[in-house]
PDB file of C-alpha atoms in Angstrom:
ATOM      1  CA  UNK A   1     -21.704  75.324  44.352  1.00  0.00           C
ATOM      2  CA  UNK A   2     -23.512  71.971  42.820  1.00  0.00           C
ATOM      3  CA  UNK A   3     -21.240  68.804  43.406  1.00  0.00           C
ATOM      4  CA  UNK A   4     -21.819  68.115  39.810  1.00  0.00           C
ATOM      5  CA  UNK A   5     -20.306  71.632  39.270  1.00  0.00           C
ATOM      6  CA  UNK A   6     -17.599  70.690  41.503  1.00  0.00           C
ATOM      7  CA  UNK A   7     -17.102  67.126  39.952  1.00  0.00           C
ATOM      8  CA  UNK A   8     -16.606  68.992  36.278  1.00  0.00           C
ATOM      9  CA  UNK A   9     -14.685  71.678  36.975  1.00  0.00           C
ATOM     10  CA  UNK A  10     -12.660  70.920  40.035  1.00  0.00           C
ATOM     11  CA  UNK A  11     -11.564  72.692  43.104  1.00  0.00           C
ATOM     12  CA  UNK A  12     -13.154  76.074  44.492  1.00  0.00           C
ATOM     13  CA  UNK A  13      -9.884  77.831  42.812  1.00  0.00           C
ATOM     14  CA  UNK A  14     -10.577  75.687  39.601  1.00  0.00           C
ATOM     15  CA  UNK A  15     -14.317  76.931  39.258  1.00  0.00           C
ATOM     16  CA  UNK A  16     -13.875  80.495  39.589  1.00  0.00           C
ATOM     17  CA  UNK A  17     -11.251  80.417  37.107  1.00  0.00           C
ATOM     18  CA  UNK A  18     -13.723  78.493  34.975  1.00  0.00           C
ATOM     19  CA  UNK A  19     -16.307  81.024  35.469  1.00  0.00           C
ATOM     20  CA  UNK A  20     -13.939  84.304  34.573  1.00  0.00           C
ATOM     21  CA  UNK A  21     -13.110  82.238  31.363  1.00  0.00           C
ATOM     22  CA  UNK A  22     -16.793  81.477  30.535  1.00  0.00           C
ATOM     23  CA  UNK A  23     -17.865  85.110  31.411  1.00  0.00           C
ATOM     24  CA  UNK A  24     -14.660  86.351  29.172  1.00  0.00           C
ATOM     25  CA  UNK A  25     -15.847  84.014  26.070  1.00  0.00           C
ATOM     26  CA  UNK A  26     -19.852  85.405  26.595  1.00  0.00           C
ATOM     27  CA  UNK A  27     -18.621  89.085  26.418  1.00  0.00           C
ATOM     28  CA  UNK A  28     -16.291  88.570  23.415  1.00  0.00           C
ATOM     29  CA  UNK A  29     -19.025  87.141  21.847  1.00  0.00           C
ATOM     30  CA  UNK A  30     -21.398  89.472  22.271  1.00  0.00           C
ATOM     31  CA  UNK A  31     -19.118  92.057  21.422  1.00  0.00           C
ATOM     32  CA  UNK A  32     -18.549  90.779  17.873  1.00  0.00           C
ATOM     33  CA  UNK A  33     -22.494  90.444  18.000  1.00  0.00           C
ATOM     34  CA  UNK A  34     -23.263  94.013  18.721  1.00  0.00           C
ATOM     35  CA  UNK A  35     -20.281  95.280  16.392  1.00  0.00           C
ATOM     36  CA  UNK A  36     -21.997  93.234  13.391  1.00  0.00           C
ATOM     37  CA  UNK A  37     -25.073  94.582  14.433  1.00  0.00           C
ATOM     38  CA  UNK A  38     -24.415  97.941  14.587  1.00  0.00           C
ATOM     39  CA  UNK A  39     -22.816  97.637  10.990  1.00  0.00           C
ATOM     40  CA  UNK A  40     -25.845  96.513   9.809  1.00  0.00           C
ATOM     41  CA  UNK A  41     -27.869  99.085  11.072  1.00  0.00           C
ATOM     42  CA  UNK A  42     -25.211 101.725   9.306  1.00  0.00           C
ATOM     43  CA  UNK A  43     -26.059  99.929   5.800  1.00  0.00           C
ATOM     44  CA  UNK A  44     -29.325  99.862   6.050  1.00  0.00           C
ATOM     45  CA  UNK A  45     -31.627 102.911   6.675  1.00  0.00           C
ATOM     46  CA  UNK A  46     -34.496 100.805   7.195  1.00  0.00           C
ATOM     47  CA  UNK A  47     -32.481  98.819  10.467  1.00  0.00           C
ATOM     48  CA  UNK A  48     -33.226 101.569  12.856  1.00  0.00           C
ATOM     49  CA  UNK A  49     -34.442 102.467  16.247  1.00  0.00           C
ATOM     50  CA  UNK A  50     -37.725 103.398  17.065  1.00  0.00           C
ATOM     51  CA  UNK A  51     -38.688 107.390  16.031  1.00  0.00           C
ATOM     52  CA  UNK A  52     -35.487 107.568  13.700  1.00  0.00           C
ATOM     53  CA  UNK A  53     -37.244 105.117  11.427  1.00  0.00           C
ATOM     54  CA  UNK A  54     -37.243 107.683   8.338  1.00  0.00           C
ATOM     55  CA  UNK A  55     -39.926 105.300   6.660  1.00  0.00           C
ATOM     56  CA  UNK A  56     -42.142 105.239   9.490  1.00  0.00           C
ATOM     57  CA  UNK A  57     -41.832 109.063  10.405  1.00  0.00           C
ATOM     58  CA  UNK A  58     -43.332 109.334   6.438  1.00  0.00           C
ATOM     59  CA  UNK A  59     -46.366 106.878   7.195  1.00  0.00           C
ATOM     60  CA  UNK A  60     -47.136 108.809  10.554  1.00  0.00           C
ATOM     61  CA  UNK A  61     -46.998 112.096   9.231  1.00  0.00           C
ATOM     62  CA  UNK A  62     -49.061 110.383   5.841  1.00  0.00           C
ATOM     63  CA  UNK A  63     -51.629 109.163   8.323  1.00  0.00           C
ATOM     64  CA  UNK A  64     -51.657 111.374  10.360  1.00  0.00           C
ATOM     65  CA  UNK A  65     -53.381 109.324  12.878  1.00  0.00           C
ATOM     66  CA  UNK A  66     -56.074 108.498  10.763  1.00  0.00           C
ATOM     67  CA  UNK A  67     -55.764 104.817  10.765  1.00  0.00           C
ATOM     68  CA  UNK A  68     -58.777 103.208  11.811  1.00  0.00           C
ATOM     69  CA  UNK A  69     -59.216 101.164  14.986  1.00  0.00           C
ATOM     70  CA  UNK A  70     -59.762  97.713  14.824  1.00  0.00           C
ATOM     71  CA  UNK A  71     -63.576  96.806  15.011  1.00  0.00           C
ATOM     72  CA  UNK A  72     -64.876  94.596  17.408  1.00  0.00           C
ATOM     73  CA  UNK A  73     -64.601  90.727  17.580  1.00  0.00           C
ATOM     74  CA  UNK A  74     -68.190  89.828  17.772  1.00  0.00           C
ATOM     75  CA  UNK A  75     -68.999  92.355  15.268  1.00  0.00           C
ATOM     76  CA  UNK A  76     -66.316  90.937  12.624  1.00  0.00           C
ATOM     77  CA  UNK A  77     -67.745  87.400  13.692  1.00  0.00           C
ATOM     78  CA  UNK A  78     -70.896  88.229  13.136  1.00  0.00           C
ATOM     79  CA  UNK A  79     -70.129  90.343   9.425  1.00  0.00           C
ATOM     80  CA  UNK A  80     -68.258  87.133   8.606  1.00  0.00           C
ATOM     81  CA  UNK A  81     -71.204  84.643   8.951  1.00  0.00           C
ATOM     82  CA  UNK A  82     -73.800  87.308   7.222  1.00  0.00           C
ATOM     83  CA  UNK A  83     -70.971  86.663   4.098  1.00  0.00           C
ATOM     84  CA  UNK A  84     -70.588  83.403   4.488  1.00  0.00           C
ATOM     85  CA  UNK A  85     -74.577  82.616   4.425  1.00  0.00           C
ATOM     86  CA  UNK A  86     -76.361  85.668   2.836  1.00  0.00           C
ATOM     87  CA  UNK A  87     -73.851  87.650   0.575  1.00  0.00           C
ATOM     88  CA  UNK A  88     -71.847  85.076  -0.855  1.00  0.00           C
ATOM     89  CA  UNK A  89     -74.634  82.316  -1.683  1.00  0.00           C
ATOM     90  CA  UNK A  90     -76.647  85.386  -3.300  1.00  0.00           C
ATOM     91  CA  UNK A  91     -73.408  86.876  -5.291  1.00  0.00           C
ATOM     92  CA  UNK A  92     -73.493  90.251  -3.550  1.00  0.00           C
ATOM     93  CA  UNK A  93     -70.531  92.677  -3.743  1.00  0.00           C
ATOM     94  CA  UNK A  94     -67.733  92.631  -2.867  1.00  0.00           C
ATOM     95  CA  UNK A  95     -66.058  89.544  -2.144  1.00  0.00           C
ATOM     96  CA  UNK A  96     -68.020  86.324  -3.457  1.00  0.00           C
ATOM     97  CA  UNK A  97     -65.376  85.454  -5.928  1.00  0.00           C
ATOM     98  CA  UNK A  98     -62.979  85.120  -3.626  1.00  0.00           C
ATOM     99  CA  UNK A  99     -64.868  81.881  -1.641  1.00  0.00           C
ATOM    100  CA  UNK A 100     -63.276  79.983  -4.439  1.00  0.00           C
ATOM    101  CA  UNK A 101     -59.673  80.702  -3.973  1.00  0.00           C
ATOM    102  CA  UNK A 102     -59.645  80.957  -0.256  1.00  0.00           C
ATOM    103  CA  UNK A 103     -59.330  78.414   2.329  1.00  0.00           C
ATOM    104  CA  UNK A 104     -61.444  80.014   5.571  1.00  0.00           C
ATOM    105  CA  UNK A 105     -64.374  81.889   6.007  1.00  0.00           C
ATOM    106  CA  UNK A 106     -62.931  84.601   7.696  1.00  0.00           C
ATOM    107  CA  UNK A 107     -60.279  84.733   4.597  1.00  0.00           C
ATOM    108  CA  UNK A 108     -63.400  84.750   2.151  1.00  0.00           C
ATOM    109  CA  UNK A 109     -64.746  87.661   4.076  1.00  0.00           C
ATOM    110  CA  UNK A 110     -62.093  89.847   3.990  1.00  0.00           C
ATOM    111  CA  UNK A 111     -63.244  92.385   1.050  1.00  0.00           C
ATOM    112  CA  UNK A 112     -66.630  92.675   2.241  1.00  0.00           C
ATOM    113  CA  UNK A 113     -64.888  93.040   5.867  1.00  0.00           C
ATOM    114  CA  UNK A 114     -63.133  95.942   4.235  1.00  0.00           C
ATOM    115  CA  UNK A 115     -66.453  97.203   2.713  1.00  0.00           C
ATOM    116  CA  UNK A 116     -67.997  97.255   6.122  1.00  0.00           C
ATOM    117  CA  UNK A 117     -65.671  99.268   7.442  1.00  0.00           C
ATOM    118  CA  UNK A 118     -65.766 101.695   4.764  1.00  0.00           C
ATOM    119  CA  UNK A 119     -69.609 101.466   5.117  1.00  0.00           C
ATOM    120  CA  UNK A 120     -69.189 102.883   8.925  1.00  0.00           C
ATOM    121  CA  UNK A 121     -66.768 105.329   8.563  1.00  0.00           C
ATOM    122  CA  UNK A 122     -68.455 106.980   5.432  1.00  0.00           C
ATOM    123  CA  UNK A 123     -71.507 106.887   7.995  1.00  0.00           C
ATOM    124  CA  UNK A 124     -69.760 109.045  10.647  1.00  0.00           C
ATOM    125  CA  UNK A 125     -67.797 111.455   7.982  1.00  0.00           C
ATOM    126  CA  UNK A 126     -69.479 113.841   6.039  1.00  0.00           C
ATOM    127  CA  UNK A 127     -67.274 113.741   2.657  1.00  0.00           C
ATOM    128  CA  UNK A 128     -66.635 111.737  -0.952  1.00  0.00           C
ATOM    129  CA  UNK A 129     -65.089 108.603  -0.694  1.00  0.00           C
ATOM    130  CA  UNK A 130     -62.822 107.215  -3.330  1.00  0.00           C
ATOM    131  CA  UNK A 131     -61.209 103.801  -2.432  1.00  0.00           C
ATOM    132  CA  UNK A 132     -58.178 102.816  -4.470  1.00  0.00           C
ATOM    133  CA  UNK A 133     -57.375  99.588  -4.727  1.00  0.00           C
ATOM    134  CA  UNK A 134     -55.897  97.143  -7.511  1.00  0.00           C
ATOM    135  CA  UNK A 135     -58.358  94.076  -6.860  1.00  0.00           C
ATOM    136  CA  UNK A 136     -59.819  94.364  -9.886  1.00  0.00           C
ATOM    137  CA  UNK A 137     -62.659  91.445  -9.667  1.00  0.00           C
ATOM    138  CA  UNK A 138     -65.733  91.784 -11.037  1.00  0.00           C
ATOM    139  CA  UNK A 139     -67.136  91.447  -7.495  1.00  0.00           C
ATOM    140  CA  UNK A 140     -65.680  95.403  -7.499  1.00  0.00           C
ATOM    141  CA  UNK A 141     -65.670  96.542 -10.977  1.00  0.00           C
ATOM    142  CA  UNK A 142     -68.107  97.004 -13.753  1.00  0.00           C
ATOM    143  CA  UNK A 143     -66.994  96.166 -17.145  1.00  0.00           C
ATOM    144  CA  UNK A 144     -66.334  99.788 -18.377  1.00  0.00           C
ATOM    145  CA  UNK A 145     -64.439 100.162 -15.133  1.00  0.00           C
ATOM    146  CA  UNK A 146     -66.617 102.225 -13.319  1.00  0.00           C
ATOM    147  CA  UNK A 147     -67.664 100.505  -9.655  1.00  0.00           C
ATOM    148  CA  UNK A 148     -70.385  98.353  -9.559  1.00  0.00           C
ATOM    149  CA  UNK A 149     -74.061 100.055  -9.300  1.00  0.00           C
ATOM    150  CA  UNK A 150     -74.695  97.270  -6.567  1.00  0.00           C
ATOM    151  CA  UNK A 151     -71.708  99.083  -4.350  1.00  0.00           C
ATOM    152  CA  UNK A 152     -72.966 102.303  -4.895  1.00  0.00           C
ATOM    153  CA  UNK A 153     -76.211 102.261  -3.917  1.00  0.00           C
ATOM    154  CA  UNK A 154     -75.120 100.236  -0.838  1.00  0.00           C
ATOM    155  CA  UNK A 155     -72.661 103.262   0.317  1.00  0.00           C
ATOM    156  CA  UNK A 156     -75.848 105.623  -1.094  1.00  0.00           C
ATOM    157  CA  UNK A 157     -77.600 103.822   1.449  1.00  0.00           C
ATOM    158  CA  UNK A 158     -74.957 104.667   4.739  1.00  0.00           C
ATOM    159  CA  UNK A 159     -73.783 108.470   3.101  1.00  0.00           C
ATOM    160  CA  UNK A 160     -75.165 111.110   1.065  1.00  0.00           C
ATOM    161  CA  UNK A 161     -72.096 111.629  -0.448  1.00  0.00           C
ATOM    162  CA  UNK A 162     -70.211 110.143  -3.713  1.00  0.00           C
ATOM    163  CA  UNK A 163     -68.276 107.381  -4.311  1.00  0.00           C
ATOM    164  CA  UNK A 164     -65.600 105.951  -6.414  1.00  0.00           C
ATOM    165  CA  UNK A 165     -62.875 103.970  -6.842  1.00  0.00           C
ATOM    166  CA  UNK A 166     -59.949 103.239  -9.218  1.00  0.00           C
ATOM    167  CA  UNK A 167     -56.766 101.738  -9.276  1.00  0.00           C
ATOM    168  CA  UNK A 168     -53.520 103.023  -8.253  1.00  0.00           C
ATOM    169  CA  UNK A 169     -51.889 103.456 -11.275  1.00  0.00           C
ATOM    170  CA  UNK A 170     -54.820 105.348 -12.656  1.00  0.00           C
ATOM    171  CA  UNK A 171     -55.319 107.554  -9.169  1.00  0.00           C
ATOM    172  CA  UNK A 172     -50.915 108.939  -9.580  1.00  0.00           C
ATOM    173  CA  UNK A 173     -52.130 109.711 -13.344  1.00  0.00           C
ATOM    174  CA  UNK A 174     -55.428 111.471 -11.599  1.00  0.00           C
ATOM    175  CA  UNK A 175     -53.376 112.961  -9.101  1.00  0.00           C
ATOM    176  CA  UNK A 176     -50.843 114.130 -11.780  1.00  0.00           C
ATOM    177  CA  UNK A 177     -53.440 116.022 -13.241  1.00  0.00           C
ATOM    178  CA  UNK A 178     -56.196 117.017 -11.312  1.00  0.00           C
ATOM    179  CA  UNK A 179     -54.425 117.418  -7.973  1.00  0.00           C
ATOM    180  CA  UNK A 180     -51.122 118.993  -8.445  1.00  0.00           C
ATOM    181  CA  UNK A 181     -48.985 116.407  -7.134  1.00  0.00           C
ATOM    182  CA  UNK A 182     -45.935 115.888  -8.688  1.00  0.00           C
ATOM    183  CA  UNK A 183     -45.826 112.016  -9.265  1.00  0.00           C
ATOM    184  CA  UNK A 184     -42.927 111.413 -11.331  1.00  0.00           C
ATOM    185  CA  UNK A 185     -43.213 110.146 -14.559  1.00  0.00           C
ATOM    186  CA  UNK A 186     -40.865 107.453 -13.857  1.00  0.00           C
ATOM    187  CA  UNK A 187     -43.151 106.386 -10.953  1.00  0.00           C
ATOM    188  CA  UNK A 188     -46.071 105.420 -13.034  1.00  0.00           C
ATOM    189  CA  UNK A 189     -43.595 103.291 -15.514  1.00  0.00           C
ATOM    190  CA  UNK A 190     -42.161 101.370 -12.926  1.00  0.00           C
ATOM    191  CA  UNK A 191     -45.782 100.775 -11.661  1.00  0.00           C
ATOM    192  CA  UNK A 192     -46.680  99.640 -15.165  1.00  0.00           C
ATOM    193  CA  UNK A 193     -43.365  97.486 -16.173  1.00  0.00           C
ATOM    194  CA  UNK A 194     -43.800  95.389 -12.689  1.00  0.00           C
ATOM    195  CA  UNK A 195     -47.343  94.689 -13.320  1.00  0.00           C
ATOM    196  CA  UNK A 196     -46.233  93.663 -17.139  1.00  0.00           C
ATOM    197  CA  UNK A 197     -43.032  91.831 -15.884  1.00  0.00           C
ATOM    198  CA  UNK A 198     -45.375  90.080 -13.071  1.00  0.00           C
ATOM    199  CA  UNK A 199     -48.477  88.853 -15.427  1.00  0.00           C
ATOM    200  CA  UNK A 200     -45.495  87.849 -18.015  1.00  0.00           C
ATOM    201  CA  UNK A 201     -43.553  85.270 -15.801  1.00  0.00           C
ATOM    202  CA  UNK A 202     -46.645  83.926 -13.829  1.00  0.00           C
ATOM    203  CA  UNK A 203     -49.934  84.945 -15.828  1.00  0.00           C
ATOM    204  CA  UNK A 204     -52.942  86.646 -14.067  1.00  0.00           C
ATOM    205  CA  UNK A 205     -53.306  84.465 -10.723  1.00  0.00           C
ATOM    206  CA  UNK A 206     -50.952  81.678 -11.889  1.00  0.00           C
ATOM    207  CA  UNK A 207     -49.539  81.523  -8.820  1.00  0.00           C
ATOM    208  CA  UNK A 208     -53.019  81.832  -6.486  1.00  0.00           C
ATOM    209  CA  UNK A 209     -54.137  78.651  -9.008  1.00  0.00           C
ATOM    210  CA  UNK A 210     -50.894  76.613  -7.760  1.00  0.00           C
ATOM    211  CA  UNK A 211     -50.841  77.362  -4.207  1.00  0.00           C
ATOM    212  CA  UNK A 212     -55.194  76.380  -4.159  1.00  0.00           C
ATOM    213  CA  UNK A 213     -54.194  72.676  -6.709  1.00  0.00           C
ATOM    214  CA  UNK A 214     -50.612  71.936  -3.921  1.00  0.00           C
ATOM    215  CA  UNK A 215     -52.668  72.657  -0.556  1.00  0.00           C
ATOM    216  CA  UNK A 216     -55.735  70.774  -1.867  1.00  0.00           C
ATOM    217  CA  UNK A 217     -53.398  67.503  -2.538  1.00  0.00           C
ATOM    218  CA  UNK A 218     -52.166  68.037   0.854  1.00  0.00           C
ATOM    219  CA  UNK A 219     -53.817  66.118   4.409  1.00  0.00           C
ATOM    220  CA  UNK A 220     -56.590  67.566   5.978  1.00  0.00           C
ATOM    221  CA  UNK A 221     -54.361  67.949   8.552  1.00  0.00           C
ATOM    222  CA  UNK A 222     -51.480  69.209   6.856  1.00  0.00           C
ATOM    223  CA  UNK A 223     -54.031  71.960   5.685  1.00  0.00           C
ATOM    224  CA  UNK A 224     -55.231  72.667   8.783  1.00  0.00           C
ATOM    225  CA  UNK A 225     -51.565  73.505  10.136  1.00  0.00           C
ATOM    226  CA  UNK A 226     -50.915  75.931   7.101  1.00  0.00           C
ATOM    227  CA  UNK A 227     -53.724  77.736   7.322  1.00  0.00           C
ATOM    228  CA  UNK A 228     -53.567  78.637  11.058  1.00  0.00           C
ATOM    229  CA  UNK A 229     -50.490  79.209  11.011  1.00  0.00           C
ATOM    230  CA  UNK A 230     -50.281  81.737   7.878  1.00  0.00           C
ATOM    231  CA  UNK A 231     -53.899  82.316   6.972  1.00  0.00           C
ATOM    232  CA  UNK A 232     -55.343  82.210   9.819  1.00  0.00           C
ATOM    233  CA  UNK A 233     -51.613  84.348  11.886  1.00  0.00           C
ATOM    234  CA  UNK A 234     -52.597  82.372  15.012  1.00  0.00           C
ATOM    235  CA  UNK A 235     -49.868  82.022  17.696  1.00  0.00           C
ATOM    236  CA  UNK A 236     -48.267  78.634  17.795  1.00  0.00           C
ATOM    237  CA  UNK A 237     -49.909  78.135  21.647  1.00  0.00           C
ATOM    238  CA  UNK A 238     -53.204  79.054  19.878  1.00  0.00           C
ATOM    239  CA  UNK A 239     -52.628  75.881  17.427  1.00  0.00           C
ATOM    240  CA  UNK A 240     -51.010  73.525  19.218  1.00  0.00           C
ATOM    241  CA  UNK A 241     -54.332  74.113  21.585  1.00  0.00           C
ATOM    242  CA  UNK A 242     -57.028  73.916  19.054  1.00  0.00           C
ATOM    243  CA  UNK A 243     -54.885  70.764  17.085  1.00  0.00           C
ATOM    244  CA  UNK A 244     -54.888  69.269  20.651  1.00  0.00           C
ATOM    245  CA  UNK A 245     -50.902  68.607  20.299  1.00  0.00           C
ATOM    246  CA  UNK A 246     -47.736  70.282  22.403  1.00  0.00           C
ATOM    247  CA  UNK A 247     -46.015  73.074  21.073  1.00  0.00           C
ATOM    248  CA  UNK A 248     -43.094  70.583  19.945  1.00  0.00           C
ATOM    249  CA  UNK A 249     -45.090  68.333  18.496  1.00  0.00           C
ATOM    250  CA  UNK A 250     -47.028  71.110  16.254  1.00  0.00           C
ATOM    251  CA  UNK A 251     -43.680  72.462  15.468  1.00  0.00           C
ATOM    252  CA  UNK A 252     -42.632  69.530  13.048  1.00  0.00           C
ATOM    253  CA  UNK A 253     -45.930  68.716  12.284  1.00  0.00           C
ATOM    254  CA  UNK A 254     -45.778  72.100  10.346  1.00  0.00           C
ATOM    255  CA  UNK A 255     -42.068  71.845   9.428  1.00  0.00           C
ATOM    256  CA  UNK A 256     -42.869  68.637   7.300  1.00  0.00           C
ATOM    257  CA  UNK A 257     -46.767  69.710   6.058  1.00  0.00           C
ATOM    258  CA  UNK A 258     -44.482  72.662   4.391  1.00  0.00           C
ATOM    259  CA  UNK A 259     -41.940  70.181   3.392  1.00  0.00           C
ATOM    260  CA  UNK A 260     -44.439  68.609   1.521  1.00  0.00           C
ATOM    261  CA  UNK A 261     -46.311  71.802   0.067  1.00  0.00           C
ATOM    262  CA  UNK A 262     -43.088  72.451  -1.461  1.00  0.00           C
ATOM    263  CA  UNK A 263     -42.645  69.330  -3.195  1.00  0.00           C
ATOM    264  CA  UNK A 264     -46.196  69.378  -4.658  1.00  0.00           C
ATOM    265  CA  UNK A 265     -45.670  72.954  -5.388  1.00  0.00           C
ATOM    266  CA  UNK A 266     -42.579  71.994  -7.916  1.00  0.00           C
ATOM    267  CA  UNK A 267     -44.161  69.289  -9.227  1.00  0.00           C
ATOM    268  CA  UNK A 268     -47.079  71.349 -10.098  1.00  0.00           C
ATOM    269  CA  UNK A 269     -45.151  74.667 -11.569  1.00  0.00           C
ATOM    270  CA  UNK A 270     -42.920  72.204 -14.151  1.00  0.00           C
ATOM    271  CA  UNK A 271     -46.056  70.428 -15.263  1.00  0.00           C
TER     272      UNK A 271
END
């Protein structure tokens, strides 16, 4: 036993009682802690532990282990920089518009990252494609909705097979219909009213516009921490490395660069 352990709590006698109180406080405590927890976990079907996730068991068996592997670094370094200085100068599909609006090249990249991918598996599998997704840029879409020529001759290119793509609302009315599958009618309105409620309250990328007009008032460093951090998903050690700074430090250097998005946020959305 220390002598400063002595010196506080007394006596040999004294500090074993000392301890059998402290130990009797920690497992009280964590009593009430697992008690709560396990509460929680009854109210909420989506608090649960590992395979007896019911939302998860849907995804797998969805899936089906078809999700695709991550691709390799280099080659997702080396896609990035063929956007960043051939596709996007030169306005080709998908993904120029979005060097405006985003903050990193890798960020900028990300449809035509997508794209690639699609590009490779369509290579290896010998079947139709039909991507659905609700970006509906005109870096994807032709003006009478059909996909842009550019994007089909590029998969004609990789697969002899067809393509297309739609949204999602439109592929639950398809599937309605052509498939068999019993989408609910209900389904398709809620899909409709959020989309209505959403572009009501904020207007079609209102809230992209604000977020690009409060970072760009923001430091360069203050930008730099944000991005990383949520853009970018780097691990704090990861930033507090490349910002040359301690973990600490990088802590409540981010702490106040948010403080101070949020200000210029509300000062931008009551203007």
């Amino acid at each position: 036993m220390s002598s400063d352990a002595k010196e506080a709590f007394g006596a040999s006698r004294r500090w074993q009682e000392s301890r059998h109180e402290v130990s009797g406080l920690l497992d009280e405590t964590l009593e009430r802690f697992s008690s709560a927890f396990d509460a929680l976990v009854a109210a909420d079907a989506a608090i649960v532990p590992g395979d007896d996730d019911p939302v998860l068991r849907r995804i797998d068996a969805l899936l089906n282990a078809g999700a695709a592997k991550d691709p390799d670094p280099l080659l997702v370094r080396q896609r990035v920089e063929d956007f960043a200085t051939w596709r996007a100068p030169n306005q080709i599909p998908p993904g120029w518009r979005d060097v405006a609006d985003k903050y990193t090249p890798l960020l900028q990249a990300g449809d035509y990252l997508l794209w690639s991918e699609l590009l490779d598996h369509a290579a290896r599998t010998p079947t139709p494609f039909l991507l659905v997704t609700n970006d509906q840029k005109d870096d994807w879409f032709a003006k009478d909705g059909e996909p842009l020529r550019a994007l089909v001759n590029e998969f004609g290119r990789r697969s002899a097979h067809r393509y297309g793509q739609m949204n999602f609302n439109d592929f639950l009315a398809l599937a309605r219909t052509a498939l068999g599958a019993a989408v609910a009618e209900t389904t398709l309105e809620e899909i409709v009213e959020e989309r209505r409620t959403s572009a009501d309250a904020a207007g079609p990328d209102d809230s992209l516009h604000l977020l690009r007009a409060a970072m760009e008032q923001l430091s360069e460093r203050d930008r730099q921490v944000l991005t990383l951090h949520f853009f970018e998903e780097m691990d704090p050690a990861e930033i507090a490395s490349a910002m040359g700074v301690t973990r600490p430090t990088l802590a409540r250097m981010r702490a106040a660069a948010l403080s101070r998005l949020r200000d210029t946020w509300n000062e931008f959305a009551v203007t």
